[in-house]
Amino acid sequence: MSAESAQARRAIVFVPFPAQGHVTPMLHLARALADRGGVAATLAVPDFVHRRMMSQDGGDNDNAAGRVALVPIPSGVPDDGGDEPPGFASIVHAMEHHMPAHLEGLLLAMARAAGRGGAAACLVVDVLASWAVPVAARCGVPAVGFWPVMFASYRVVAAIPELISNGFISGTGTPLPPSTNKINEADSKGRKLGDLDILPSKLELSTADLPWLVGGAASRQSRFAFWLQTVDRAKSLDCILVNSFPGEGAGDADRPYDPPPGQRILHVGPLFDDDSLGRPPCRKSTAAAGAAMWQADPTCMEWLDRQSPGSVVYVSFGSWVAPIGPDKIAQFALGLEAAGRPFLWVLKSHPSWRAGLPDQFAETIAAAGRGKIVSWAPQEDVLRHGAVGCFVTHCGTNSALEAIRHGVRMICYPISGDQFINSAYIVNMWGAGIALASSDRDCVKDCIESVMEGEEGRRLQENVARMREMVMLGEGRSIAKRNLDLFLEGIIKSDDDAS
Ligand SMILES: O=c1ccn([C@@H]2O[C@H](COP(=O)(O)OP(=O)(O)O[C@H]3O[C@H](CO)[C@@H](O)[C@H](O)[C@H]3O)[C@@H](O)[C@H]2O)c(=O)[nH]1
């Protein structure tokens, strides 16, 4: 049997964490593998994600996932399909208590169909959806991890035991003050992670930037417990595919990572919906390529067409952060207006997001042709448009990588989770953006001015171009391609061994 026809029998099921920033890269991975080796790829998503994806694509399953079958897993999570996605707590509850039996049902049904070539050869599990790892074990299906964000974040959560034993955090994840009396400026923000040699000290990250420090004490503790469980389950994985590139641009400053014995870390990113991994481009624009959970405003592109090259400030805080509050929104609005440049601002239409906007702000700036506020934009199309001059971003991984892909310099305003780590890479390691120290009107205005004009702006533009070259065109691509091949070869071998 030829390698091609042998590969055609391999069914791989992909299980993402149910949030936009996770479903998108997992779908890109599924497509990359489906197109490469004739793999039969199935994306198993909770029912509420399935409904959202289908409703953005006219209900055509083939179109929705584009060469990847999309299967709904009952979740029991109520969802009105509106601006606000279901919250973290209800998602975690569904993942631990509701979805496992249904995924097990799917895998067993596939095994029963094995005679027709349907048994799953592998389950690719988002490491944050680690609930699926024991399901795979129960069904006798090999599980492989997928880490959708910067590997640096993985290193931080994998180092939780080290952070505890060195007195950086308590047993419940709370940052601890230094044991000496030498309180310096960095210590007042938290202890420096660089001191533990977890990440390069050039990043200037501290314990205040740890990814589970989201919301109040109860939320922080439950997120920390979630991470502990995640890290524990990840230990059993033989292989983790990482949606990032080796070294993450840290060069010599990057300390090599020692995985647990027997575990392989394969960098396969950044994954995009294009042909840069040797596959045909999706027939639709990326905005409609099937992963979106919200309808993109169709008027963004024609508005951009009317703007001068490089003049527009694009602002978006992604899909998975809480409203930043009326005071900050008010200041942002004033700062954007004061900067005197056209801006396109993605701001969910839910009142909790827009509270704080000055009266008639959206209408006034639109009428004057100075700006546009939409609740969801076709972001990749926006970033590749020549009118965009900079991106004010919350530093979600996908947004950061998309900005690099399209060569757009950034103004970094991290809000929660891994975004502080991403921001540190963008600003301190890659020099592809600057940090917005606060949302105050003058700070926003000054930052936009320094990025859009003068020496600083030119420096950022050059650095983004250098990163783009390295990540999108250089050695990073060939490593990603090679690692995808290695991964597929491993699946084929273990499937052959098992049969
Ligand atoms: O108007 C918009 C806004 C966003 N996007 C897309 O939505 C995705 C957003 O992803 P990301 O930038 O990663 O932000 P979040 O959705 O907020 O992502 C969550 O998940 C990411 C992956 O785990 C983390 O890095 C982030 O911190 C976390 O907030 C990107 O592909 C964008 O292109 C649109 O298409 N239109």
mmCIF file of C-alpha atoms in Angstrom, residues 47 115 122 124 226 279 409 479:
data_model
loop_
_atom_site.group_PDB
_atom_site.id
_atom_site.type_symbol
_atom_site.label_atom_id
_atom_site.label_comp_id
_atom_site.label_asym_id
_atom_site.label_seq_id
_atom_site.Cartn_x
_atom_site.Cartn_y
_atom_site.Cartn_z
ATOM 1 C CA ASP A 47 -22.564 22.552 20.617
ATOM 2 C CA GLY A 115 -14.285 -1.698 9.300
ATOM 3 C CA CYS A 122 -5.210 9.951 17.252
ATOM 4 C CA VAL A 124 -5.218 16.036 19.171
ATOM 5 C CA PHE A 226 -7.307 24.658 36.472
ATOM 6 C CA ARG A 279 -1.130 23.583 1.120
ATOM 7 C CA ARG A 409 3.517 47.372 14.315
ATOM 8 C CA ILE A 479 10.891 23.621 10.728
#
